[in-house]
PDB file of C-alpha atoms in Angstrom:
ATOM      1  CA  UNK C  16       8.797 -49.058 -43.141  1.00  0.00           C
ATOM      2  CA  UNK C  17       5.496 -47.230 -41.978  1.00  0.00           C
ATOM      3  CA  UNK C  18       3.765 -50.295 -41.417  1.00  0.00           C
ATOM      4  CA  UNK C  19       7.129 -51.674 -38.392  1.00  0.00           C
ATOM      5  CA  UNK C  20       6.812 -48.272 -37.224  1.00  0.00           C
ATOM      6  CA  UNK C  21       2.935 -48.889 -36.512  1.00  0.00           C
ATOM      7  CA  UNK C  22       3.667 -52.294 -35.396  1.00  0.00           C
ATOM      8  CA  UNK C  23       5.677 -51.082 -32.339  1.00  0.00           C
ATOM      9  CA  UNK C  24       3.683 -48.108 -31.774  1.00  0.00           C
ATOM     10  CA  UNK C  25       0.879 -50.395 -31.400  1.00  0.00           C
ATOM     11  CA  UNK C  26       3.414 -52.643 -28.952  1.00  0.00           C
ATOM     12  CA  UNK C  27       4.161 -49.343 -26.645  1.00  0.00           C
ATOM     13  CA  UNK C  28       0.292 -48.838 -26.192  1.00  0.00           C
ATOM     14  CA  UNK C  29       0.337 -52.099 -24.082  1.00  0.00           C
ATOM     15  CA  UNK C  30       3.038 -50.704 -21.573  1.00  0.00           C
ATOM     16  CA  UNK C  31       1.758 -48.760 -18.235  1.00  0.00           C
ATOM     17  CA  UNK C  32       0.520 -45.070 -19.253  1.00  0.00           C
ATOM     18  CA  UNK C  33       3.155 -42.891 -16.802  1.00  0.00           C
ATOM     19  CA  UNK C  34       5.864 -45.120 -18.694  1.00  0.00           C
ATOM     20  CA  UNK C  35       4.356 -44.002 -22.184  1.00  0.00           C
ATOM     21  CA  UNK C  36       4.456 -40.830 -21.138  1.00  0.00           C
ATOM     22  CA  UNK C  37       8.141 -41.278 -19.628  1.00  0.00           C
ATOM     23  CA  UNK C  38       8.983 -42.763 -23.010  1.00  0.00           C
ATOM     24  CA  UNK C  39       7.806 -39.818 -24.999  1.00  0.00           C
ATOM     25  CA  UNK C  40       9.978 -37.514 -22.840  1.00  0.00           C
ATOM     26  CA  UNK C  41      13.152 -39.354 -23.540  1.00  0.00           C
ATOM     27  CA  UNK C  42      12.544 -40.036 -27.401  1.00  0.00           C
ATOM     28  CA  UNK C  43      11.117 -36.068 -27.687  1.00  0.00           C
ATOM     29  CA  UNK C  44      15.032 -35.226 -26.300  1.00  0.00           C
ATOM     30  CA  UNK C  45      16.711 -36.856 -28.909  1.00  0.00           C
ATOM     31  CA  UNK C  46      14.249 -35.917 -31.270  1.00  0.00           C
ATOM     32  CA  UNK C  47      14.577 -32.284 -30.874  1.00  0.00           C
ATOM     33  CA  UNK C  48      17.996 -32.255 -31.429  1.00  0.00           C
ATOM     34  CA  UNK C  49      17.445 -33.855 -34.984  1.00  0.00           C
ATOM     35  CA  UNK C  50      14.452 -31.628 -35.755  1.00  0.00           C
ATOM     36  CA  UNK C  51      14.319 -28.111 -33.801  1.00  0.00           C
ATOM     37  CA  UNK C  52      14.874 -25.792 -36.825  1.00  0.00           C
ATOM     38  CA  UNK C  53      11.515 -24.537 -36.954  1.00  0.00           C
ATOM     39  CA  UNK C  54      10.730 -24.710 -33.736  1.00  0.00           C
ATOM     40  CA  UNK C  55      13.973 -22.236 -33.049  1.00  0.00           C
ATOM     41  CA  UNK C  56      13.105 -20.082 -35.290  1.00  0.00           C
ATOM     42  CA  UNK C  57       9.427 -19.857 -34.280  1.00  0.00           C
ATOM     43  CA  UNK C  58      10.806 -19.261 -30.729  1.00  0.00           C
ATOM     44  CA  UNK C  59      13.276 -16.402 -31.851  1.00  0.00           C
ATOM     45  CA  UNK C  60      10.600 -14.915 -34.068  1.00  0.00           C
ATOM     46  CA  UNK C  61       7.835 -14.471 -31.287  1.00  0.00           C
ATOM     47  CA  UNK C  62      10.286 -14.147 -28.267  1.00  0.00           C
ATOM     48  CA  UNK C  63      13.549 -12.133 -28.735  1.00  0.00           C
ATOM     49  CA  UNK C  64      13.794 -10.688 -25.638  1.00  0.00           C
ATOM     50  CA  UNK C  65      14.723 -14.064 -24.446  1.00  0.00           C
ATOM     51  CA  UNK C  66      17.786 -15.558 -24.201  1.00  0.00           C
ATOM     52  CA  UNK C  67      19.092 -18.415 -26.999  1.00  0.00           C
ATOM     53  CA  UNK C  68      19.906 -20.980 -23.663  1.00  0.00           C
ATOM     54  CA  UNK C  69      15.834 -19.829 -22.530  1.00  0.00           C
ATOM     55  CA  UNK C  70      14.840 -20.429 -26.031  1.00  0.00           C
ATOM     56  CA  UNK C  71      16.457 -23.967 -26.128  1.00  0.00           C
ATOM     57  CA  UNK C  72      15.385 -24.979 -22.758  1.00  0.00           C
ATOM     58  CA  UNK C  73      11.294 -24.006 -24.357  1.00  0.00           C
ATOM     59  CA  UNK C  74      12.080 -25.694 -27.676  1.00  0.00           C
ATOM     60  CA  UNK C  75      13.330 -29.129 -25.690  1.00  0.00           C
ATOM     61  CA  UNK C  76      10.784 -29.116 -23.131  1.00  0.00           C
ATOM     62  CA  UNK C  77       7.985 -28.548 -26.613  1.00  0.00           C
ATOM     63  CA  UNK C  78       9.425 -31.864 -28.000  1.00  0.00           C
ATOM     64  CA  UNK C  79       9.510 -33.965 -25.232  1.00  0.00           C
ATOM     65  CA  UNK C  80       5.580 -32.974 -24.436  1.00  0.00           C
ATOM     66  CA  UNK C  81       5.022 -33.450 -28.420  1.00  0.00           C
ATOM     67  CA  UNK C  82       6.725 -36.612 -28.456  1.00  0.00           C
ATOM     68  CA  UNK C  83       5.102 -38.117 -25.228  1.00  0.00           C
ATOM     69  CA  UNK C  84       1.510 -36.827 -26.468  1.00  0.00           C
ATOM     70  CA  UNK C  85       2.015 -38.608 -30.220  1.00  0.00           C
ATOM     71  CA  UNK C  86       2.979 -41.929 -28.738  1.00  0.00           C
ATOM     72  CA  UNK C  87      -0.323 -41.589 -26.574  1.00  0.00           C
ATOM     73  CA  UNK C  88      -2.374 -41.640 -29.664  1.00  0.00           C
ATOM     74  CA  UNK C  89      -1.920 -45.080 -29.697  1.00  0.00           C
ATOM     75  CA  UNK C  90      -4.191 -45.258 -26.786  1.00  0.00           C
ATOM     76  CA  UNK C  91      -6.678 -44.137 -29.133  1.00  0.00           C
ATOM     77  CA  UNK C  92      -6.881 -46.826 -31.059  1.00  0.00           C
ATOM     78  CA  UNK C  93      -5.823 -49.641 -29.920  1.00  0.00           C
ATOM     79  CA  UNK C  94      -6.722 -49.468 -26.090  1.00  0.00           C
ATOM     80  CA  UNK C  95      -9.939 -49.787 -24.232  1.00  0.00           C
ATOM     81  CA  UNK C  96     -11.675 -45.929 -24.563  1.00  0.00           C
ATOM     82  CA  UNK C  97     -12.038 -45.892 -20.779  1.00  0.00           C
ATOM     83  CA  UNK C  98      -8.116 -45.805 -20.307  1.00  0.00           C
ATOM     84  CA  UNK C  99      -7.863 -42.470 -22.507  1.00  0.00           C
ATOM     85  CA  UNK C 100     -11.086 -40.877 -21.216  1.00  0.00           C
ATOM     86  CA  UNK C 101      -9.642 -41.438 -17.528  1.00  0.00           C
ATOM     87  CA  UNK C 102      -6.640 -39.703 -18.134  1.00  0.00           C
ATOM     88  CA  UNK C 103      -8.544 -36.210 -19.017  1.00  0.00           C
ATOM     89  CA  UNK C 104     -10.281 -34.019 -16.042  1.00  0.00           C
ATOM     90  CA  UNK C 105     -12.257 -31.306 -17.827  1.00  0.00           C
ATOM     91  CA  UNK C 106     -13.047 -28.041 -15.838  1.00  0.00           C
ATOM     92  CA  UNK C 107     -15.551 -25.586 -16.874  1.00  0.00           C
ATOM     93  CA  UNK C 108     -17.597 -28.445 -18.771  1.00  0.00           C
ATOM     94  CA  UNK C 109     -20.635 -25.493 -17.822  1.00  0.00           C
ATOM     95  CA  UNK C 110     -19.572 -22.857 -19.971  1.00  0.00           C
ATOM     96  CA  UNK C 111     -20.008 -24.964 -22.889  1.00  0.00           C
ATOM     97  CA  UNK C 112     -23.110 -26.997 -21.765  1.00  0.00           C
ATOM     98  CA  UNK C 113     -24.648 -24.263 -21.740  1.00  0.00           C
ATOM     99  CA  UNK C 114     -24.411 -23.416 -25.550  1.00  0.00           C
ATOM    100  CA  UNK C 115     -25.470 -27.012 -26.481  1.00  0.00           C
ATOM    101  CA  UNK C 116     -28.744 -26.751 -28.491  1.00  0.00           C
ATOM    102  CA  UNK C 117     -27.415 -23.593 -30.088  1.00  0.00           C
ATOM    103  CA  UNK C 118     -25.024 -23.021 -32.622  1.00  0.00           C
ATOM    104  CA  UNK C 119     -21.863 -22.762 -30.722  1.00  0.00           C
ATOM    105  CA  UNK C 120     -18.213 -23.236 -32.018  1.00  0.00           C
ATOM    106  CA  UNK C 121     -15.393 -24.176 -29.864  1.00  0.00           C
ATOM    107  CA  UNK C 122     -12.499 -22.560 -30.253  1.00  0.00           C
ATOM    108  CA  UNK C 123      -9.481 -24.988 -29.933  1.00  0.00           C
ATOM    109  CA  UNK C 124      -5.945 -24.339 -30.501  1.00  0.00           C
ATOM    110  CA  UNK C 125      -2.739 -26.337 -30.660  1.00  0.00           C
ATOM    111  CA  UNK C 126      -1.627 -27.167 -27.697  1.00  0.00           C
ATOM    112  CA  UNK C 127       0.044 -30.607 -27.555  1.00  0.00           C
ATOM    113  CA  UNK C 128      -2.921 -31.927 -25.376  1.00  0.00           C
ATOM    114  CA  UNK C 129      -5.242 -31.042 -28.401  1.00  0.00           C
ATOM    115  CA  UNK C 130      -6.108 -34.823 -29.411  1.00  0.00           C
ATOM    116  CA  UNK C 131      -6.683 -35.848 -26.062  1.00  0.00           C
ATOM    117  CA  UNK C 132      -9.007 -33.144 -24.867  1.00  0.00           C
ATOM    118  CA  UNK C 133     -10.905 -33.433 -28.056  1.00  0.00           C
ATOM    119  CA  UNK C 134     -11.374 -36.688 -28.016  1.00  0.00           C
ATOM    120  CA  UNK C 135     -12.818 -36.615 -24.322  1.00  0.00           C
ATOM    121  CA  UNK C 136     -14.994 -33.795 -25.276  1.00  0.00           C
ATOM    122  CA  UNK C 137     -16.276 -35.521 -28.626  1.00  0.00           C
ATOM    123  CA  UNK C 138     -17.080 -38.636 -26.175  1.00  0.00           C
ATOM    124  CA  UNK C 139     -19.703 -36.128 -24.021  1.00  0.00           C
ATOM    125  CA  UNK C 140     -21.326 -34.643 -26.888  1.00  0.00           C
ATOM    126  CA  UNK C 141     -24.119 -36.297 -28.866  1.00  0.00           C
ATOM    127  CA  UNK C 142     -22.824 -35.009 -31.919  1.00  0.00           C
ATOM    128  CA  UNK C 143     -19.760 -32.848 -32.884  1.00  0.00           C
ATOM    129  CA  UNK C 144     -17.992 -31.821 -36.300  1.00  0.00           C
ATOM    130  CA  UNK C 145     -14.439 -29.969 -37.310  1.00  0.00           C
ATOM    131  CA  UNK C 146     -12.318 -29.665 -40.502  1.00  0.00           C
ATOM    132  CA  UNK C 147      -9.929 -32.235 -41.373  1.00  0.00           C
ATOM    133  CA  UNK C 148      -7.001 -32.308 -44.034  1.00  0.00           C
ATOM    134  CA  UNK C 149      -6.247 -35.627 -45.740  1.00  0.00           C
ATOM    135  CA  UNK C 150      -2.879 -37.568 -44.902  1.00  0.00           C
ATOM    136  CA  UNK C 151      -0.731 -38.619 -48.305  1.00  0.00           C
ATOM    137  CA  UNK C 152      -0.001 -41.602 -46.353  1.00  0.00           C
ATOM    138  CA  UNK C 153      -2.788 -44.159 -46.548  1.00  0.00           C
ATOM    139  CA  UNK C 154      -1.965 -45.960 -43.702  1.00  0.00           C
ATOM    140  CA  UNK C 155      -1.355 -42.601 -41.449  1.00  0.00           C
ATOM    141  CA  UNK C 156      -4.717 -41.733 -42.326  1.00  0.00           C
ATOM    142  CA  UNK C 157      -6.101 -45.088 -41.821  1.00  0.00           C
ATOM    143  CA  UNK C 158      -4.920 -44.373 -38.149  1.00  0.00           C
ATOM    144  CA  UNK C 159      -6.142 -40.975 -37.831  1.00  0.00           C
ATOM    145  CA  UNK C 160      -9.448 -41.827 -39.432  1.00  0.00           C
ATOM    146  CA  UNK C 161      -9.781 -44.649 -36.619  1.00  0.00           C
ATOM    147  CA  UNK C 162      -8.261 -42.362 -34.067  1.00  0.00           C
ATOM    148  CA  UNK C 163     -10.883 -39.131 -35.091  1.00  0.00           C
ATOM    149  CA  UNK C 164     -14.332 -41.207 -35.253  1.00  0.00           C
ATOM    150  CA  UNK C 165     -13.912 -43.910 -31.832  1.00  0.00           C
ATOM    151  CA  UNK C 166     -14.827 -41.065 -29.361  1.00  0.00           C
ATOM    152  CA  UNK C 167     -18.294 -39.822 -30.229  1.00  0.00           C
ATOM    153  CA  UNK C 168     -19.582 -38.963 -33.086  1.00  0.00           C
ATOM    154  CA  UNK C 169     -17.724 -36.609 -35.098  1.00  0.00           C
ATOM    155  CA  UNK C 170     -18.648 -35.044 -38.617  1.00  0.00           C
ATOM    156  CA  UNK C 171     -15.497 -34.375 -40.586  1.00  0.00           C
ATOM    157  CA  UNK C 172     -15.710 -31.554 -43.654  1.00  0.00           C
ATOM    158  CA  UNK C 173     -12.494 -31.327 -45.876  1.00  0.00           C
ATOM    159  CA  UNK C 174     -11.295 -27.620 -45.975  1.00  0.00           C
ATOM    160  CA  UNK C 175     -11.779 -27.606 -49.357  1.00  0.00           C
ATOM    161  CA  UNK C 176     -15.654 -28.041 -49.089  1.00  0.00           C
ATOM    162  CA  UNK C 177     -16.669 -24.535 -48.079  1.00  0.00           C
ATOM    163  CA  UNK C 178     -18.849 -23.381 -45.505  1.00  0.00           C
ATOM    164  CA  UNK C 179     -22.593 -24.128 -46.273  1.00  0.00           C
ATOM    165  CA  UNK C 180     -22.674 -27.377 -44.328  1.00  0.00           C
ATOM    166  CA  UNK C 181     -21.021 -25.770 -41.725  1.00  0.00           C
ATOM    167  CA  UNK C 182     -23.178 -23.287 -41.217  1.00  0.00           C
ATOM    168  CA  UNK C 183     -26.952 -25.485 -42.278  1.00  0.00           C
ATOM    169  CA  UNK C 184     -25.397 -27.921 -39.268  1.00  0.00           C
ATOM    170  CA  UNK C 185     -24.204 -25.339 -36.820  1.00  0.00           C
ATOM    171  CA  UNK C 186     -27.535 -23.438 -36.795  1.00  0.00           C
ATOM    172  CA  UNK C 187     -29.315 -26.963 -36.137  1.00  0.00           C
ATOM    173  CA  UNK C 188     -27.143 -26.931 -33.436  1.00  0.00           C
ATOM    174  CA  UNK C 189     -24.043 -29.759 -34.119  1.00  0.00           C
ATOM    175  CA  UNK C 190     -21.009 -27.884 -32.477  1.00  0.00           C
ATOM    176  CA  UNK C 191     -17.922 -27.387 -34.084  1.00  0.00           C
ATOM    177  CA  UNK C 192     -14.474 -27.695 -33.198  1.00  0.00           C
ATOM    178  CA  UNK C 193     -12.789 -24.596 -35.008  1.00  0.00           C
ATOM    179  CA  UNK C 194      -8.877 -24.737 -34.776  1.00  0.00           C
ATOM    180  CA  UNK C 195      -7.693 -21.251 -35.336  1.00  0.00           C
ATOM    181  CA  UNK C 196      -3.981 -21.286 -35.458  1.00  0.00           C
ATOM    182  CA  UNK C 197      -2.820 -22.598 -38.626  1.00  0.00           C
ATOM    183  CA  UNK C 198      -0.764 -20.959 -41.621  1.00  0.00           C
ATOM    184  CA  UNK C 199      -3.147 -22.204 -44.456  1.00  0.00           C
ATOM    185  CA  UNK C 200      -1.935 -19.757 -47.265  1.00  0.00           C
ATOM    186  CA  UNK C 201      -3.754 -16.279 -48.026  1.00  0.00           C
ATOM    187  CA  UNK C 202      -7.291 -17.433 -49.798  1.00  0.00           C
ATOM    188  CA  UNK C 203      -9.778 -16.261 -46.855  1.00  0.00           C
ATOM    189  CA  UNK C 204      -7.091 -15.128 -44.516  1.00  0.00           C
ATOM    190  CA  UNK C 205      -5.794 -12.026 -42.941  1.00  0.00           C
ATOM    191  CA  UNK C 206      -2.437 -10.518 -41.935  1.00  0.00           C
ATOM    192  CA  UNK C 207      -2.672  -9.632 -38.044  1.00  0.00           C
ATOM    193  CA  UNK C 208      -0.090  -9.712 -35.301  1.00  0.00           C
ATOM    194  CA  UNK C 209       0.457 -13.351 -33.216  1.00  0.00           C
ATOM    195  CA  UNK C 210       3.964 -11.755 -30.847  1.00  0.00           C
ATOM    196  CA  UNK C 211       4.281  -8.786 -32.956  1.00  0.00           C
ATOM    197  CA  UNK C 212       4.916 -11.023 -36.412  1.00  0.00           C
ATOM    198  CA  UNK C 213       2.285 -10.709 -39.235  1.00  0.00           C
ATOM    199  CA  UNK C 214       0.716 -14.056 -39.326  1.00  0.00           C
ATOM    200  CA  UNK C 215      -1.494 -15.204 -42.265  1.00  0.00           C
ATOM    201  CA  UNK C 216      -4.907 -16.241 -40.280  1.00  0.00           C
ATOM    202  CA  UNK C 217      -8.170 -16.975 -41.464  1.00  0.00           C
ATOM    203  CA  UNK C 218     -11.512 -15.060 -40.852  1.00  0.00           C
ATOM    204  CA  UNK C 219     -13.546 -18.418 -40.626  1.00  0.00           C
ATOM    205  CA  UNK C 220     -14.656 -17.908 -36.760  1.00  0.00           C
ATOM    206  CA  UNK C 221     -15.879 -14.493 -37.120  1.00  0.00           C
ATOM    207  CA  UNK C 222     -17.654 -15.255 -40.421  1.00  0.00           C
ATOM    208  CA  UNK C 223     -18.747 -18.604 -39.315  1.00  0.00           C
ATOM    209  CA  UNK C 224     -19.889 -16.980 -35.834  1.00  0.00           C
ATOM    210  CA  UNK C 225     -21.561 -14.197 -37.450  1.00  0.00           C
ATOM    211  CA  UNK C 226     -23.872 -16.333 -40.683  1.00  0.00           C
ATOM    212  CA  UNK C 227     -24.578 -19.148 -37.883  1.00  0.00           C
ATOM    213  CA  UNK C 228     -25.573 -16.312 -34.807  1.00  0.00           C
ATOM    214  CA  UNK C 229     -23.474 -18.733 -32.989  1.00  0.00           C
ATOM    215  CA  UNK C 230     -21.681 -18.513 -29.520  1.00  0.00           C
ATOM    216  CA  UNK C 231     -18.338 -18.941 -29.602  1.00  0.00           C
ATOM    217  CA  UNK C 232     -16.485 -21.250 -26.063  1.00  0.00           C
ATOM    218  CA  UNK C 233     -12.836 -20.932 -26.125  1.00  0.00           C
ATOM    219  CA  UNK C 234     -10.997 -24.208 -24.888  1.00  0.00           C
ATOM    220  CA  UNK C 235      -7.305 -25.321 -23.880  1.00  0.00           C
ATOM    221  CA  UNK C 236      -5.886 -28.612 -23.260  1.00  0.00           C
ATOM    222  CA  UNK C 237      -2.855 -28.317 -21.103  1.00  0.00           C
ATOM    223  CA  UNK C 238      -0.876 -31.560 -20.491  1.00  0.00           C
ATOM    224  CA  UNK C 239       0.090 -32.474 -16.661  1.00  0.00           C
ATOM    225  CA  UNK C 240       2.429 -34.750 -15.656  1.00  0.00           C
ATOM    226  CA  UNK C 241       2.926 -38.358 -16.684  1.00  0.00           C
ATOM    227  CA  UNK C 242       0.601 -39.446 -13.953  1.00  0.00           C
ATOM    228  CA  UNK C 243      -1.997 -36.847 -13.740  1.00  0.00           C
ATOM    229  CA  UNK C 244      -2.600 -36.920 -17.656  1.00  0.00           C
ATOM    230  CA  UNK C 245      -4.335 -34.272 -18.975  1.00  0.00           C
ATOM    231  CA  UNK C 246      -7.097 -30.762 -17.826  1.00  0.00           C
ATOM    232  CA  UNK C 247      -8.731 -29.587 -20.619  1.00  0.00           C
ATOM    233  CA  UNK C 248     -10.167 -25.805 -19.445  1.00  0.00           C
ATOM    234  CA  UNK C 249     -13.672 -24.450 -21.226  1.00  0.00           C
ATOM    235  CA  UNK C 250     -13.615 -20.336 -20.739  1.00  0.00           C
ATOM    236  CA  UNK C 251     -16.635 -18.329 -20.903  1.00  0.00           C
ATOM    237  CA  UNK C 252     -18.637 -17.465 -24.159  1.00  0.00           C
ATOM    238  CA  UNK C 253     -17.666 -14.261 -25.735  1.00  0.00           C
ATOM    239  CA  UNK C 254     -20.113 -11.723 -25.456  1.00  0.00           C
ATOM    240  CA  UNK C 255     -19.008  -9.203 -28.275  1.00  0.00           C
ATOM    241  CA  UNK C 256     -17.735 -11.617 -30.619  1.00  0.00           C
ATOM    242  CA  UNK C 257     -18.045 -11.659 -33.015  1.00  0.00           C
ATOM    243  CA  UNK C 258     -18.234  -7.752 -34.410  1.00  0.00           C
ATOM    244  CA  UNK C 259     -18.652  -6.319 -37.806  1.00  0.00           C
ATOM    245  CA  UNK C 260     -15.398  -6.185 -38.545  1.00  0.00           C
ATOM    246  CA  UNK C 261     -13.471  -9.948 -38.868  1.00  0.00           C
ATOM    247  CA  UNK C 262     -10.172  -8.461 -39.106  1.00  0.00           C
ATOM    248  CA  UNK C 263     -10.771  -7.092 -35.805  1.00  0.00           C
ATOM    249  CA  UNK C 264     -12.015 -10.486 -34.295  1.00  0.00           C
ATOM    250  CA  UNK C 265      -9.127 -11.960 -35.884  1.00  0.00           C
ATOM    251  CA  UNK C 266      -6.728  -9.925 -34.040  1.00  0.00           C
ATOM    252  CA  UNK C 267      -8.925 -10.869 -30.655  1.00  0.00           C
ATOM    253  CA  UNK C 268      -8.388 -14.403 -30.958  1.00  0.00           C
ATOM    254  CA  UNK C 269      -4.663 -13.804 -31.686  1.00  0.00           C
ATOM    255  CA  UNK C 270      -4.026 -12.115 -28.160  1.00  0.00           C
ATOM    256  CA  UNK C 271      -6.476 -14.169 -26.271  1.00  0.00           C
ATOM    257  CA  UNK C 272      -3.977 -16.776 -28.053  1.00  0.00           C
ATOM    258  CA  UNK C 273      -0.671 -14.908 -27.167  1.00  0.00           C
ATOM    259  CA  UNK C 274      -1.962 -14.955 -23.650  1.00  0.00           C
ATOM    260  CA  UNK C 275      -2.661 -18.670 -23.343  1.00  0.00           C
ATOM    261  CA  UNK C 276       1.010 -19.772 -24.992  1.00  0.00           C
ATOM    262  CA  UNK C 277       2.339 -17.194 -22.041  1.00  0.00           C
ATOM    263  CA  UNK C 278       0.353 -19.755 -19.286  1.00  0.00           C
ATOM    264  CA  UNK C 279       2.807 -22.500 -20.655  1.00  0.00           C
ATOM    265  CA  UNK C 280       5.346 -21.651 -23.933  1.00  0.00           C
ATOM    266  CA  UNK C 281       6.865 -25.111 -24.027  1.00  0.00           C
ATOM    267  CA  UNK C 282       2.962 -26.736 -24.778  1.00  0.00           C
ATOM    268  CA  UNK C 283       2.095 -24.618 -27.920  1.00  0.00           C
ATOM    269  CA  UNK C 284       2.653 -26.348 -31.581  1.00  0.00           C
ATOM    270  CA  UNK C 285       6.138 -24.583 -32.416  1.00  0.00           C
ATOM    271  CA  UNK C 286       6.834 -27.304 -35.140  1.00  0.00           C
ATOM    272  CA  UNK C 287       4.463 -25.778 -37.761  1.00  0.00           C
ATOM    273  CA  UNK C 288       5.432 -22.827 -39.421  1.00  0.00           C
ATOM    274  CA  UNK C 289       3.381 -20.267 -38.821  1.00  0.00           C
ATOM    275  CA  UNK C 290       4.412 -17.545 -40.441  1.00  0.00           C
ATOM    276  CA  UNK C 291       5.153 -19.077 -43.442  1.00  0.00           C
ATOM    277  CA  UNK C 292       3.071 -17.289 -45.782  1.00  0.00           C
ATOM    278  CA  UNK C 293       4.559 -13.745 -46.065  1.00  0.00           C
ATOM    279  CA  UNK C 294       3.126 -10.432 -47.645  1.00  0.00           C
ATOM    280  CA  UNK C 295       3.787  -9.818 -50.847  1.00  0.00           C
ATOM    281  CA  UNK C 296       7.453  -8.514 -51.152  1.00  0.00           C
ATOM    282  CA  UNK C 297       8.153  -9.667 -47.550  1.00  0.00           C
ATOM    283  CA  UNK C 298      10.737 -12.968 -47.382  1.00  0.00           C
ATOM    284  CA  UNK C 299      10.761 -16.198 -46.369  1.00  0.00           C
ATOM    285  CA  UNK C 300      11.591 -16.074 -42.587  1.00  0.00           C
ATOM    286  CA  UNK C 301      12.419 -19.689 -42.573  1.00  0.00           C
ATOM    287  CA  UNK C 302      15.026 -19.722 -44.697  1.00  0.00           C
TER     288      UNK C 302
END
């Protein structure tokens, strides 16, 4: 069944790119009314001064950007690079050029637009590396392998490797995509507010920044319309990150977080659960 479902993903790659996109929107409405659960209750959880009709209008919106963004990924892999890299307009491109040469980590979060933005970065940089985590299905992550390594020239590190490469390539000056916003269990993580809920988050940037003395370039990909595409938006280095205290820096890139899902709600990745890992004694908020 995978394999027909690649087969015609492959076929919708062929059509006109604002008609992709158009496609995603109307598949990403149905869709969300089959699988909004979490996406609800991530909504209620982080915004319950709003109203359930707000909520829903967010949580739609989320799935019909989601949806239109996946089907691009065929574009990845099965259509010319040029027609991707066309569709993304990066702004700021200065603040991380220059870091280059340095050890710098790029701090990218999910926003729908992620793939797209990284990809068009990864094609601009000599070399690059992030973290990856293994797909059960083979032939997903025969696609996402192909998908991850045709723009640039990315090093990928399985989570479970630690951080010693990480840090011997970062200080020769390979930068690193660092996505901070996942619920990856307790092991190396830390409890701090993301909207006033307790969210499991990892140290890694502020230990990684602080062992590799490296600069640390914030960066957003916020999907545009069908026919504009994409802007992917590079902020300024941080000058006092990190600190001596990572539990502190974890709660900075939280709010600089909270503040950047504000800009536009309906863009940030509502479909993982992010609060999934509780304190100890605290329930399951997803159930």
């Amino acid at each position: 069944m995978i394999r027909f479902w690649m087969v015609l993903w492959r076929a919708v790659s062929y059509l006109p790119t604002p008609l992709i996109g158009l496609l995603g929107y109307g598949l990403g409405w149905l869709l969300f009314w089959v699988g909004r659960r979490t996406t609800m209750r991530n909504l209620e959880l982080c915004f319950p001064g709003w109203t359930p009709a707000q909520r829903s209008r967010v949580g739609r919106k989320h799935f019909m950007r989601l949806t239109r963004a996946a089907l691009e990924l065929g574009l990845h892999v099965w259509q010319p690079k040029q027609r991707m890299l066309k569709m993304v307009k990066l702004v700021g491109w200065e603040h991380l050029e220059g870091c280059l040469g340095q050890p710098v980590i790029m701090l990218n979060p999910h926003f729908v637009g992620l793939n797209n933005g990284s990809a068009a970065i990864g094609e601009r940089l000599a070399e690059s590396m992030t973290l990856y985590s293994r797909n059960k299905n083979p032939v997903v992550e025969d696609f996402l392998f192909q998908a991850r390594h045709r723009f640039g020239a990315p090093m990928l590190f399985a989570r479970q490797d630690g951080l010693r490469s990480i840090v011997k390539r970062l200080k020769q000056g390979v930068p690193f995509f660092y996505l901070p916003d996942m619920d990856f269990n307790t092991k190396d993580a830390v409890f701090v507010p993301f909207f006033g809920v307790p969210a499991s988050t990892l140290t890694m940037p502020s230990r990684l920044a602080s062992m590799a003395h490296a600069k640390v370039v914030p960066v957003v990909t916020r999907q545009l319309s069908v026919w504009k595409g994409y802007e992917v938006v590079f902020y300024p280095p941080w000058s006092h990150f990190p600190s001596d205290d990572p539990v502190a820096d974890t709660l900075v890139i939280n709010r600089w977080l909270e503040e950047r899902v504000l800009e536009m709600p309906d863009q940030y990745y509502w479909v993982h659960k992010r609060f999934g890992t509780r304190p100890a004694g605290e329930k399951n908020l997803y159930k």
